[in-house]
Short mmCIF file of N, CA and C in Angstrom, two decimals:
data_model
loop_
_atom_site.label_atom_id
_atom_site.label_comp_id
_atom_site.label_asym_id
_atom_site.label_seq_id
_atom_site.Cartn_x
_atom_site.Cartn_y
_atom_site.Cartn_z
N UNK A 142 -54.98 -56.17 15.94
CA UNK A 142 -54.51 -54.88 16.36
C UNK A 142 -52.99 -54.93 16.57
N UNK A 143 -52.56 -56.23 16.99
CA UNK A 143 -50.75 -56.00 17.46
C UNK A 143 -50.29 -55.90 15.89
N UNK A 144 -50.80 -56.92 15.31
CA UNK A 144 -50.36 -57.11 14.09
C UNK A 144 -50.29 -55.86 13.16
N UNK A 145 -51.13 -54.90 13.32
CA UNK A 145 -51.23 -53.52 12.81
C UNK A 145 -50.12 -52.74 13.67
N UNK A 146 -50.13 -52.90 14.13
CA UNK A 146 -49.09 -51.79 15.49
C UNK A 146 -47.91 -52.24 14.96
N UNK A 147 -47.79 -53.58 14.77
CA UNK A 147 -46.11 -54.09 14.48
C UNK A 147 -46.02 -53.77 13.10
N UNK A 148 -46.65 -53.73 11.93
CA UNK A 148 -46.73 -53.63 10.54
C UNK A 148 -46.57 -51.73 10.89
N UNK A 149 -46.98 -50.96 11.61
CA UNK A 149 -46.99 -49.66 11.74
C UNK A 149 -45.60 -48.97 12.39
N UNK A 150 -45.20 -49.94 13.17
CA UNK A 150 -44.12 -49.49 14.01
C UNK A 150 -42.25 -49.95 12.78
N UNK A 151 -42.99 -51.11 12.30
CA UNK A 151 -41.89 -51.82 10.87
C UNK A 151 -41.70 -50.37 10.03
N UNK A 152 -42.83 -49.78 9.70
CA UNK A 152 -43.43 -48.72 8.71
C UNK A 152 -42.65 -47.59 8.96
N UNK A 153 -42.89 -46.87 10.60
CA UNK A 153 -42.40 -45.91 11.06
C UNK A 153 -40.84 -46.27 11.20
N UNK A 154 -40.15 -47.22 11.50
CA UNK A 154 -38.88 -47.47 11.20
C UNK A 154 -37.79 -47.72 10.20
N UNK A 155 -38.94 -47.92 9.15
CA UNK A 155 -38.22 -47.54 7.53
C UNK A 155 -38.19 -45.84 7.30
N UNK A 156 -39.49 -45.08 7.58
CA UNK A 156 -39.16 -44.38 7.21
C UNK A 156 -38.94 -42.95 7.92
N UNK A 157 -38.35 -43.17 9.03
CA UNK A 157 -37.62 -42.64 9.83
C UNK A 157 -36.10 -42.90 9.48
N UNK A 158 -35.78 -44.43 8.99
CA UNK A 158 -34.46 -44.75 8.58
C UNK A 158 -34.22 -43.77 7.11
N UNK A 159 -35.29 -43.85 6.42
CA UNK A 159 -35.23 -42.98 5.24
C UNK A 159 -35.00 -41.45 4.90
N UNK A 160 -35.85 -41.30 6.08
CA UNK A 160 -35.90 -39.56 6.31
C UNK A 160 -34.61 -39.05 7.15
N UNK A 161 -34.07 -39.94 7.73
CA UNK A 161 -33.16 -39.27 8.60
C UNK A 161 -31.51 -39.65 7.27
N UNK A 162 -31.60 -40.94 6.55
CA UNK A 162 -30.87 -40.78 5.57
C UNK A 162 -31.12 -39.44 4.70
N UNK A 163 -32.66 -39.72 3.99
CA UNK A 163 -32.47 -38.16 2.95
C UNK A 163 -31.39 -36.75 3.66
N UNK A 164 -32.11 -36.81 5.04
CA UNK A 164 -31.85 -35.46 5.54
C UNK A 164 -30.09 -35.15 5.73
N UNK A 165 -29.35 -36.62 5.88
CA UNK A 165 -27.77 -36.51 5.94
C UNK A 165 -27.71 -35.90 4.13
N UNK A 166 -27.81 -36.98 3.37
CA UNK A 166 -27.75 -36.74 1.89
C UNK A 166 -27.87 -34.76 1.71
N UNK A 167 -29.35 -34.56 1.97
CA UNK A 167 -29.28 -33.17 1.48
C UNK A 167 -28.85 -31.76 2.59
N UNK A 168 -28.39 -32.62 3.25
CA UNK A 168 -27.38 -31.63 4.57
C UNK A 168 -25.65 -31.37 3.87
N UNK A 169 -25.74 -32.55 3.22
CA UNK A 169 -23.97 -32.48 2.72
C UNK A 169 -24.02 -31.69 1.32
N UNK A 170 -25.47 -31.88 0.55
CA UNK A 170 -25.17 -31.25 -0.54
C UNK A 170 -25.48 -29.82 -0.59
N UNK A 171 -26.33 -29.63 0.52
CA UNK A 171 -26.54 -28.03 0.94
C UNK A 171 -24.96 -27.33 1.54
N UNK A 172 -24.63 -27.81 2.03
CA UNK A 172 -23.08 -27.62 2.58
C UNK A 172 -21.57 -27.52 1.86
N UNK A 173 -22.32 -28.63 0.63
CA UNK A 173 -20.84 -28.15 -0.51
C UNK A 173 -21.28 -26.70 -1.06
N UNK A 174 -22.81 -26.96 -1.42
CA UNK A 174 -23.15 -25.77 -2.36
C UNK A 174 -22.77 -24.16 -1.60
N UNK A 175 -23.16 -24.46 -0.21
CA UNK A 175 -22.74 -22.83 0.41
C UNK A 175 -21.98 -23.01 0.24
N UNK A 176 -20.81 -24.00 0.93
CA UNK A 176 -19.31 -24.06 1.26
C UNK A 176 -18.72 -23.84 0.30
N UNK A 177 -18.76 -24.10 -1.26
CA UNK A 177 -17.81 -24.06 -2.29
C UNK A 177 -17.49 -22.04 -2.36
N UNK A 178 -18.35 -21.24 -2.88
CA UNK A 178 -18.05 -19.97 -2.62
C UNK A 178 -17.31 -19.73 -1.46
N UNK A 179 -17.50 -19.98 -0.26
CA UNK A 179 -16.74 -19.52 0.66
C UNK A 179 -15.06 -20.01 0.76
N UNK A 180 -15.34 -21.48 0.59
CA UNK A 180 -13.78 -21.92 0.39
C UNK A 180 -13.19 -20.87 -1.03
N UNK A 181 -13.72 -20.89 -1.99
CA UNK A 181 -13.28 -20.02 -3.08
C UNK A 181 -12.84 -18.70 -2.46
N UNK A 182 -13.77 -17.79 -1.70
CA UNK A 182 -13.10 -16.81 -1.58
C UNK A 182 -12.32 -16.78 -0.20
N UNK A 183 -12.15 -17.90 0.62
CA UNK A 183 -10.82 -18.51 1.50
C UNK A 183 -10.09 -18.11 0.58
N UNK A 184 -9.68 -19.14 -0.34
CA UNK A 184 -8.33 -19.34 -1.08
C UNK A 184 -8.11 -17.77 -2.14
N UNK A 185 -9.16 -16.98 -2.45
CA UNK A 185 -8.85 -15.68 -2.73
C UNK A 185 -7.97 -14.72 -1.85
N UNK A 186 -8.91 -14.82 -0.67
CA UNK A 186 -8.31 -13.90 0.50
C UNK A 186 -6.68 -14.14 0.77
N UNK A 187 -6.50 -15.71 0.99
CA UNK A 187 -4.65 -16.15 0.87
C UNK A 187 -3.79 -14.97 0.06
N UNK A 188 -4.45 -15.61 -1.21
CA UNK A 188 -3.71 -14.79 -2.44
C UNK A 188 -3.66 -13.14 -1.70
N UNK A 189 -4.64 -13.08 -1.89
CA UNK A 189 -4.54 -11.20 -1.18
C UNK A 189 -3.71 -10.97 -0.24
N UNK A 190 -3.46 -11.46 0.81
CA UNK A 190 -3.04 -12.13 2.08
C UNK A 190 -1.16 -11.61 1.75
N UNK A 191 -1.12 -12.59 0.70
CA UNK A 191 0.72 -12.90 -0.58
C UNK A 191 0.79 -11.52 -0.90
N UNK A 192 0.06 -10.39 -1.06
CA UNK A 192 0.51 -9.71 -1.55
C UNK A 192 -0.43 -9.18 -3.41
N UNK A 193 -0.91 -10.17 -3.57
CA UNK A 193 -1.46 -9.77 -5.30
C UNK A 193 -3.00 -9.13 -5.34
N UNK A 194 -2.74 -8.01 -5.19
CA UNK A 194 -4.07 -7.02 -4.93
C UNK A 194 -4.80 -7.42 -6.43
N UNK A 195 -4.70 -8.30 -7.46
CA UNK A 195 -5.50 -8.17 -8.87
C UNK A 195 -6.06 -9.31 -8.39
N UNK A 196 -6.53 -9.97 -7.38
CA UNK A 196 -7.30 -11.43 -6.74
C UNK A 196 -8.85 -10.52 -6.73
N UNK A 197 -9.32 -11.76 -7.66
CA UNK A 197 -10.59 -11.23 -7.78
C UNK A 197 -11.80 -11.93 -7.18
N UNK A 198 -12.15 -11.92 -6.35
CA UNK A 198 -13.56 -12.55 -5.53
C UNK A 198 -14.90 -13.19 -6.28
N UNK A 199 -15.20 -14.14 -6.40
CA UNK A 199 -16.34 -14.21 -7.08
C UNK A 199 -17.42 -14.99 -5.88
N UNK A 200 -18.55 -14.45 -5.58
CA UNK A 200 -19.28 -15.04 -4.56
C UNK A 200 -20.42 -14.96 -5.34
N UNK A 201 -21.43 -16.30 -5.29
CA UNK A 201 -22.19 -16.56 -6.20
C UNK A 201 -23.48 -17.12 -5.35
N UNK A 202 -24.80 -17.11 -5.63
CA UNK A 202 -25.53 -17.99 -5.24
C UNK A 202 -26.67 -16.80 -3.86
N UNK A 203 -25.55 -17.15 -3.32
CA UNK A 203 -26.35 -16.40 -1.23
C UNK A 203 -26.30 -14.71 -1.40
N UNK A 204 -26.59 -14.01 -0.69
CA UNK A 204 -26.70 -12.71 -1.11
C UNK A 204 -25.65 -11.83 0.41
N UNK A 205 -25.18 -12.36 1.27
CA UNK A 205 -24.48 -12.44 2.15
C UNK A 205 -23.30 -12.83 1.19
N UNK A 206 -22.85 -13.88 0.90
CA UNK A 206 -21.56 -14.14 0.12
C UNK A 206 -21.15 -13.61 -0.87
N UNK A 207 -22.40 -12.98 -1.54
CA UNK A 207 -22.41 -11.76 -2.52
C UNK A 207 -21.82 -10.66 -2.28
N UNK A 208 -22.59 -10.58 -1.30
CA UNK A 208 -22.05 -9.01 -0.59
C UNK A 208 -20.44 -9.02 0.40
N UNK A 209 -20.10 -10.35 0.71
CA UNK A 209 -18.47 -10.29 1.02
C UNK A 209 -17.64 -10.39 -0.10
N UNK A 210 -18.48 -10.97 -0.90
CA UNK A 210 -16.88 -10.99 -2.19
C UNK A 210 -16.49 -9.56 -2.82
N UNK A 211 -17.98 -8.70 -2.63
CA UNK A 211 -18.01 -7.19 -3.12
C UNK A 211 -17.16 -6.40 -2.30
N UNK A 212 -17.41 -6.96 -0.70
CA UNK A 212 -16.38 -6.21 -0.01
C UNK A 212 -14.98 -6.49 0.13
N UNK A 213 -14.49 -7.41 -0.31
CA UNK A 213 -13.52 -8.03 -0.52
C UNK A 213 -12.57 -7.32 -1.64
N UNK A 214 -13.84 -7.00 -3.13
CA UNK A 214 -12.85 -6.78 -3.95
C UNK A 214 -13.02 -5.16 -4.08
N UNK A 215 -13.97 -4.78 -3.27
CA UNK A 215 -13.10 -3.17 -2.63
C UNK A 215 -12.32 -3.20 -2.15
N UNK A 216 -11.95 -4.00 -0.95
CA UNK A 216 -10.81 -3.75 -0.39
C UNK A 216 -9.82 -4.16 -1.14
N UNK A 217 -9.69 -5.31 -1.92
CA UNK A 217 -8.36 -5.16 -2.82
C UNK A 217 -7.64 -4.22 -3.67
N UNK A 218 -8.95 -3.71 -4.44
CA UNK A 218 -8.53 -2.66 -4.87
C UNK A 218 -8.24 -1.47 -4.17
N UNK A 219 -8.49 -1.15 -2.97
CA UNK A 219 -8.39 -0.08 -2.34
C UNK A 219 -6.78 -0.68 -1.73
N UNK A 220 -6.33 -1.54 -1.72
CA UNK A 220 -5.11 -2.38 -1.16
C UNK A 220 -4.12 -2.06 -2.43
N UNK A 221 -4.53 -2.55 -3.35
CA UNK A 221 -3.71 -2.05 -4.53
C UNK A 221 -3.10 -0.86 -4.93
N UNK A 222 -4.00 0.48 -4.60
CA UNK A 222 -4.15 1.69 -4.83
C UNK A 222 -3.04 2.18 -3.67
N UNK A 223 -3.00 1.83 -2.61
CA UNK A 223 -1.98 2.26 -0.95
C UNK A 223 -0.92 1.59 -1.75
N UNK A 224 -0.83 0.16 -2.45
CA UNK A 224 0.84 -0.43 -2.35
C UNK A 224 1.35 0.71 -3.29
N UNK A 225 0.51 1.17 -4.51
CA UNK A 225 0.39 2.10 -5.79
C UNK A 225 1.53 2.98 -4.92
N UNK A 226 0.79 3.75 -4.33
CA UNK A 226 1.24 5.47 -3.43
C UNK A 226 2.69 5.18 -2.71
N UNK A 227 2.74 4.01 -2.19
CA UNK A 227 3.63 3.43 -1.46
C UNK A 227 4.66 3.62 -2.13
N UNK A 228 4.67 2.61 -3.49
CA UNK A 228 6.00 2.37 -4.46
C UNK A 228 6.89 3.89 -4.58
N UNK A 229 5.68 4.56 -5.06
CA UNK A 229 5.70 6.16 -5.50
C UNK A 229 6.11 6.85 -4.46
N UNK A 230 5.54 6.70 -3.07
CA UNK A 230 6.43 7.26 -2.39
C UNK A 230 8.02 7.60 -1.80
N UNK A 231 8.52 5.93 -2.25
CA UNK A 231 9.55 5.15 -1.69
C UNK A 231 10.78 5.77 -3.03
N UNK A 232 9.90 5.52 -4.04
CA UNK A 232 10.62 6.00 -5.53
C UNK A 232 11.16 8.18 -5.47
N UNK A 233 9.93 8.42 -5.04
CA UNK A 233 10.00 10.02 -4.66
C UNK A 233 11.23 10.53 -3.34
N UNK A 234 11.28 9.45 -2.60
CA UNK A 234 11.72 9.81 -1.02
C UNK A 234 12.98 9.62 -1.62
N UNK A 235 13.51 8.84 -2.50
CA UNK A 235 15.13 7.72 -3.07
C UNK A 235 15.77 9.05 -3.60
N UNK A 236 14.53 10.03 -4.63
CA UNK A 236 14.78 10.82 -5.25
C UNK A 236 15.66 11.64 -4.44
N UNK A 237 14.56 12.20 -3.75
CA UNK A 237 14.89 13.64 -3.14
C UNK A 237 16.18 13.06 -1.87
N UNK A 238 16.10 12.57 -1.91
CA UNK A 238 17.20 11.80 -0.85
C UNK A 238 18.95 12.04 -1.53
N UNK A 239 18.67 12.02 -2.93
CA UNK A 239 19.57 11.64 -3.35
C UNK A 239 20.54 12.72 -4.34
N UNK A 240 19.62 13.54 -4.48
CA UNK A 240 20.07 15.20 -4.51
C UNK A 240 20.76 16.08 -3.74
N UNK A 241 20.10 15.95 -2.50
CA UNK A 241 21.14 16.79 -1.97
C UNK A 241 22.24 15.84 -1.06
N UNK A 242 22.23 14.20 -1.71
CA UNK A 242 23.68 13.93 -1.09
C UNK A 242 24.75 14.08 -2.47
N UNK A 243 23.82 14.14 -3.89
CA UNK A 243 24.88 14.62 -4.72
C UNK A 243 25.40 16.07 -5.04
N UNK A 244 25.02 16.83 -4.54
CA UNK A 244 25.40 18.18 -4.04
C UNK A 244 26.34 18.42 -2.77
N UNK A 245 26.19 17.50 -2.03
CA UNK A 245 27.07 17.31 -0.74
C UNK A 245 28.49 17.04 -1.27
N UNK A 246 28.25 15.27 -2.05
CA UNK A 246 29.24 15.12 -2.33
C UNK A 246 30.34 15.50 -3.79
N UNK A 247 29.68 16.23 -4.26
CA UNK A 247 30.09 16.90 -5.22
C UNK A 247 31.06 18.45 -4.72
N UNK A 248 30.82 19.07 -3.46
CA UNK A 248 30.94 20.33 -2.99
C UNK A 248 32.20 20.00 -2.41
N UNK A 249 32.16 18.64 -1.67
CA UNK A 249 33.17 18.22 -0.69
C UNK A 249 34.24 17.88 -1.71
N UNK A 250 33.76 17.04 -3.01
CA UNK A 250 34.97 16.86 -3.58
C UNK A 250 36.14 17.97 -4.13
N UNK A 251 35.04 18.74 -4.56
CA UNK A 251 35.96 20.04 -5.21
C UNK A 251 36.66 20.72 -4.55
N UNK A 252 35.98 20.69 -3.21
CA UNK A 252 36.99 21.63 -2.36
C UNK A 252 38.05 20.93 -1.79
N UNK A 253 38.13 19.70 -1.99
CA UNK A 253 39.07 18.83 -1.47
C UNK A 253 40.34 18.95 -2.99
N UNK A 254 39.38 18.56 -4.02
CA UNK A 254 40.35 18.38 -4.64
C UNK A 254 41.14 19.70 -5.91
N UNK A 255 40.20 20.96 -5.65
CA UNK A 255 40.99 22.17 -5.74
C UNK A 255 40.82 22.97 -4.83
N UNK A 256 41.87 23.68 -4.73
CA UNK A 256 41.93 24.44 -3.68
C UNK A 256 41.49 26.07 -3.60
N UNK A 257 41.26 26.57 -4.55
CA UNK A 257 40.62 27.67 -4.77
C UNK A 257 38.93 27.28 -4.47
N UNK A 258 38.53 26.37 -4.39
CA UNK A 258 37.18 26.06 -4.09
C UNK A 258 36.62 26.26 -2.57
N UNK A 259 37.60 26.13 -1.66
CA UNK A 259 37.96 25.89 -0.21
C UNK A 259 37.47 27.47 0.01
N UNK A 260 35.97 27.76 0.35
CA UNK A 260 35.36 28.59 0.24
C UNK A 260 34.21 28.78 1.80
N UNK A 261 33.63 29.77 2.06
CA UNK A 261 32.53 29.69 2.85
C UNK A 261 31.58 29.22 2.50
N UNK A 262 31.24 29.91 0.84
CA UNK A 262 29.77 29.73 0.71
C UNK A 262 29.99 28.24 0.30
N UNK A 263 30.81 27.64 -0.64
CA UNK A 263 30.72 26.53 -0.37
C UNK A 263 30.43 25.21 0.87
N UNK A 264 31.29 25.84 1.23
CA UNK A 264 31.23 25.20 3.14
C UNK A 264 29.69 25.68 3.10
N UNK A 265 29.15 26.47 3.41
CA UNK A 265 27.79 26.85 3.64
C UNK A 265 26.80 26.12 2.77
N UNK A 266 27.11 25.81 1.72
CA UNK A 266 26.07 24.78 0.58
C UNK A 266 26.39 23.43 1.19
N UNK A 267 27.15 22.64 1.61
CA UNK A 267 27.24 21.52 2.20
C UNK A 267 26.50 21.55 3.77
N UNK A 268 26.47 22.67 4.20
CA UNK A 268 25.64 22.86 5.61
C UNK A 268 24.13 22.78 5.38
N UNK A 269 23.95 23.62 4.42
CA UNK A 269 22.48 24.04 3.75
C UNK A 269 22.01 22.56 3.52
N UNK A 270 22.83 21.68 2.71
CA UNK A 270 22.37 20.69 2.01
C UNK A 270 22.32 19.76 3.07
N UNK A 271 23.09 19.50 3.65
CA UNK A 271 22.77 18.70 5.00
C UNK A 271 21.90 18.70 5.43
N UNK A 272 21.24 20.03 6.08
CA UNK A 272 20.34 20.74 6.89
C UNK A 272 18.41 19.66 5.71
N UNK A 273 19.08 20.07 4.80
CA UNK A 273 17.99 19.45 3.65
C UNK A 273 17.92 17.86 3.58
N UNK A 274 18.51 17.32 3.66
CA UNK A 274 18.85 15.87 4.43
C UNK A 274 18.54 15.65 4.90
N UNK A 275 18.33 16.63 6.35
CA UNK A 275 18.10 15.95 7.55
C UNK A 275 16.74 15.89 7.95
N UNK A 276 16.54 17.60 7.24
CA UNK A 276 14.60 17.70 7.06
C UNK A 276 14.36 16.60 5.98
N UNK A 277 14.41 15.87 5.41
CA UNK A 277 13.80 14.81 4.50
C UNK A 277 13.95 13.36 5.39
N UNK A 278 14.92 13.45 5.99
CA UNK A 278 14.87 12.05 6.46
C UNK A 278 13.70 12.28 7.70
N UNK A 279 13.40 13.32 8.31
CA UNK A 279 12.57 13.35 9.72
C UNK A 279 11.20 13.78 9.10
N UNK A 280 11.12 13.86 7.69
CA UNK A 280 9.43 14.05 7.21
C UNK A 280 9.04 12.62 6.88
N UNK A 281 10.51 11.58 6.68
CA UNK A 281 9.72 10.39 6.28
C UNK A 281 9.83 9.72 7.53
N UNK A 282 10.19 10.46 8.57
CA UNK A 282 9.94 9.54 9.80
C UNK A 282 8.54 10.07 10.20
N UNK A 283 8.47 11.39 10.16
CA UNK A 283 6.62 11.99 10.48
C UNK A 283 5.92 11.17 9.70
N UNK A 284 5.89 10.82 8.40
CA UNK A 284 4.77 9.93 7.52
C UNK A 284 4.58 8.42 8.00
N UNK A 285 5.75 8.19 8.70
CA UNK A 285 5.64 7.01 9.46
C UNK A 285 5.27 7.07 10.76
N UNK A 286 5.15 7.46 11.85
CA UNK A 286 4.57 8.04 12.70
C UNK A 286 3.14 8.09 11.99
N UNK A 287 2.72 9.27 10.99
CA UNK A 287 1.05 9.77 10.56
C UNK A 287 0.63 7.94 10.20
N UNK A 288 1.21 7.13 9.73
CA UNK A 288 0.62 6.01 9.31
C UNK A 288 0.58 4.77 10.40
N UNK A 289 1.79 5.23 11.40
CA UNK A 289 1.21 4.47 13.02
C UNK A 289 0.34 4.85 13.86
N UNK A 290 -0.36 5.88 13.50
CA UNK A 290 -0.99 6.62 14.25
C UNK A 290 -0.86 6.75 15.71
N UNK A 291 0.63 7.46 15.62
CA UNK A 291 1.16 8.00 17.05
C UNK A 291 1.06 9.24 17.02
N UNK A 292 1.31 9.90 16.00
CA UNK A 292 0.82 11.40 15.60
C UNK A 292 -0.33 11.81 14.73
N UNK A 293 -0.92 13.13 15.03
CA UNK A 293 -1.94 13.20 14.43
C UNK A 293 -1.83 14.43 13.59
N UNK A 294 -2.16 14.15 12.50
CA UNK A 294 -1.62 15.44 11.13
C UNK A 294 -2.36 16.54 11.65
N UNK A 295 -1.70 18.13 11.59
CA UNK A 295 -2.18 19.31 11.86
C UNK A 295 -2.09 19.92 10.27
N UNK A 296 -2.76 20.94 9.88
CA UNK A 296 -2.94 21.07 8.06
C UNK A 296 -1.77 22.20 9.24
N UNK A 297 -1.59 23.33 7.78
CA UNK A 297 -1.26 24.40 8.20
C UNK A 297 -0.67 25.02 6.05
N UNK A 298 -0.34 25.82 6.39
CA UNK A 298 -0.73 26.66 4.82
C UNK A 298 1.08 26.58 4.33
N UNK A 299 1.06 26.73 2.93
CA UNK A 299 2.22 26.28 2.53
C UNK A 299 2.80 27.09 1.18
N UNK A 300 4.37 28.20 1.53
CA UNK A 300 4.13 28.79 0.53
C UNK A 300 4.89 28.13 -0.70
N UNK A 301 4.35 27.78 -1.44
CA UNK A 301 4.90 27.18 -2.62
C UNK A 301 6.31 28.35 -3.82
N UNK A 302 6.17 29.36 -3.41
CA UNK A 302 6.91 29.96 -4.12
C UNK A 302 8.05 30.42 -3.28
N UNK A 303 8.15 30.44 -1.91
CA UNK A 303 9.06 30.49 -1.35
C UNK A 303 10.02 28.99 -1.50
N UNK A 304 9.53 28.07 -1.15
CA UNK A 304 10.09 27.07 -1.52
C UNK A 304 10.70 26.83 -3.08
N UNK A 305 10.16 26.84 -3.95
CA UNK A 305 10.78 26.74 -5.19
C UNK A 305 12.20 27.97 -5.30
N UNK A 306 11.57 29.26 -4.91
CA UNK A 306 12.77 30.05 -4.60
C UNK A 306 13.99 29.80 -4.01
N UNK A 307 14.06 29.38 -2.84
CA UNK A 307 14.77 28.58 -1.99
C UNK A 307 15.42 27.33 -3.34
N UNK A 308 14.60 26.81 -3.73
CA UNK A 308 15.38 25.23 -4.49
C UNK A 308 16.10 26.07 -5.81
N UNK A 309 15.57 26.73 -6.49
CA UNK A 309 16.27 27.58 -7.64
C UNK A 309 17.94 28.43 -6.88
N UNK A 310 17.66 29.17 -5.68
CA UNK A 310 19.24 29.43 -5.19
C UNK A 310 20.17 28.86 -4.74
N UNK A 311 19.41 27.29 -4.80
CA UNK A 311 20.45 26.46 -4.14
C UNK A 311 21.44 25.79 -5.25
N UNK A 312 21.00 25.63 -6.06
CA UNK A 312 21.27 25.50 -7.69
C UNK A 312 22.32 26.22 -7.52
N UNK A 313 24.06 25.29 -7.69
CA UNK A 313 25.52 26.13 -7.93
C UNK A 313 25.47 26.77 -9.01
N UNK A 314 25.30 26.62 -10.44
CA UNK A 314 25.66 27.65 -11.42
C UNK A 314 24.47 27.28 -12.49
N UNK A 315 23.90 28.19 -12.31
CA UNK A 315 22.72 28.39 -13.77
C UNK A 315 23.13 28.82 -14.98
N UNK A 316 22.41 28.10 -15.68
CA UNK A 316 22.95 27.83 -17.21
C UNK A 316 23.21 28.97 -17.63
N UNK A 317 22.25 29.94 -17.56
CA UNK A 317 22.88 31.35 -17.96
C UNK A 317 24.23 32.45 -17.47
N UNK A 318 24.35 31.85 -16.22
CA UNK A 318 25.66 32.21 -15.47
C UNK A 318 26.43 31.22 -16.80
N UNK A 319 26.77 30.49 -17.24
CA UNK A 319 27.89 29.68 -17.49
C UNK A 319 28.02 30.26 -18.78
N UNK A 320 26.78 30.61 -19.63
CA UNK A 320 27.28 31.23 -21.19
C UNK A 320 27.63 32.48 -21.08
N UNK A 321 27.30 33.35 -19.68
CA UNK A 321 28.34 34.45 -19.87
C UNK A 321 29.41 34.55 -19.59
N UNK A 322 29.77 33.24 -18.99
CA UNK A 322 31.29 32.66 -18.54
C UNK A 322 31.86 32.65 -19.95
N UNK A 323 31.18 32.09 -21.03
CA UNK A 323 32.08 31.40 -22.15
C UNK A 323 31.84 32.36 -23.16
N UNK A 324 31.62 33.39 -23.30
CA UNK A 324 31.73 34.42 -24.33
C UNK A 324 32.77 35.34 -24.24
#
């Protein structure tokens, strides 16, 4: 009977040594296999992180890691699409920014440098245009504000033809004013 107990207890100590080896072995290879997707879309997210919204997620295998790489590469693309509007905005704001300081400084020169120009309404188009300046620089401070969310956007109705009206009279000499100048 000892002799069985000791041949049993030899027995149970191999393969307890065995089983508790297998179980390291297929603990590490279960662990690369999740772990590799996730480190993958680690080192995706970085990239995104830099700035390069075309980082593309691939999560493979688990259905959880599936479903983050999906959300992932919504959000990139939805990241891409804001820097998109952004550029466009920044490109639009440069624009309009830059009109009525060349109307400013175009008004100031002439009247500086002839003197029959030295006018009201002139003087008054450099006021106007200012005035237009100043509303552009404090709408891109409101869009900044609407995107800190310190203010909260109110709609309100907008007449589009008054405005274009307004931008057409601000216009110094229309082309058709000038060919009845030259006939």
């Amino acid at each position: 009977v000892n002799a069985t107990v000791t041949t049993l207890r030899v027995q149970l100590c191999y393969i307890t040594g065995f089983m508790v080896l297998f179980s390291v072995v297929l603990a590490f290879i279960i662990a690369k296999r999740v772990g590799a997707p996730i480190k993958q879309i680690n080192e995706s997210a970085k990239e995104l992180a830099r700035g390069h919204y075309d980082t593309v997620f691939t999560g493979g295998g688990y259905r959880e890691i599936s479903e983050l790489s999906d959300t992932l590469n919504y959000t990139a693309n939805e990241l891409s699409k804001v820097e998109e509007l952004r550029r466009e905005l920044i490109a639009n704001i440069s624009h309009d920014l830059r009109t009525p300081l060349t109307l400013i400084s175009g008004y100031a020169e002439a009247m500086r440098d002839l003197p029959d120009e030295m006018s009201v309404e002139n003087a008054q188009i450099i006021v106007d245009e200012t005035q237009r300046l100043t509303t552009l620089v404090n709408d891109a401070l409101d869009i900044s504000k609407l995107q800190a969310g310190v203010v909260e956007l109110h709609t309100a109705r907008y007449n589009l033809t008054a405005s274009l009206r307004a931008t057409v009279l601000r216009m110094p000499v229309s082309y058709t004013h000038l060919r009845a100048h030259e006939t």
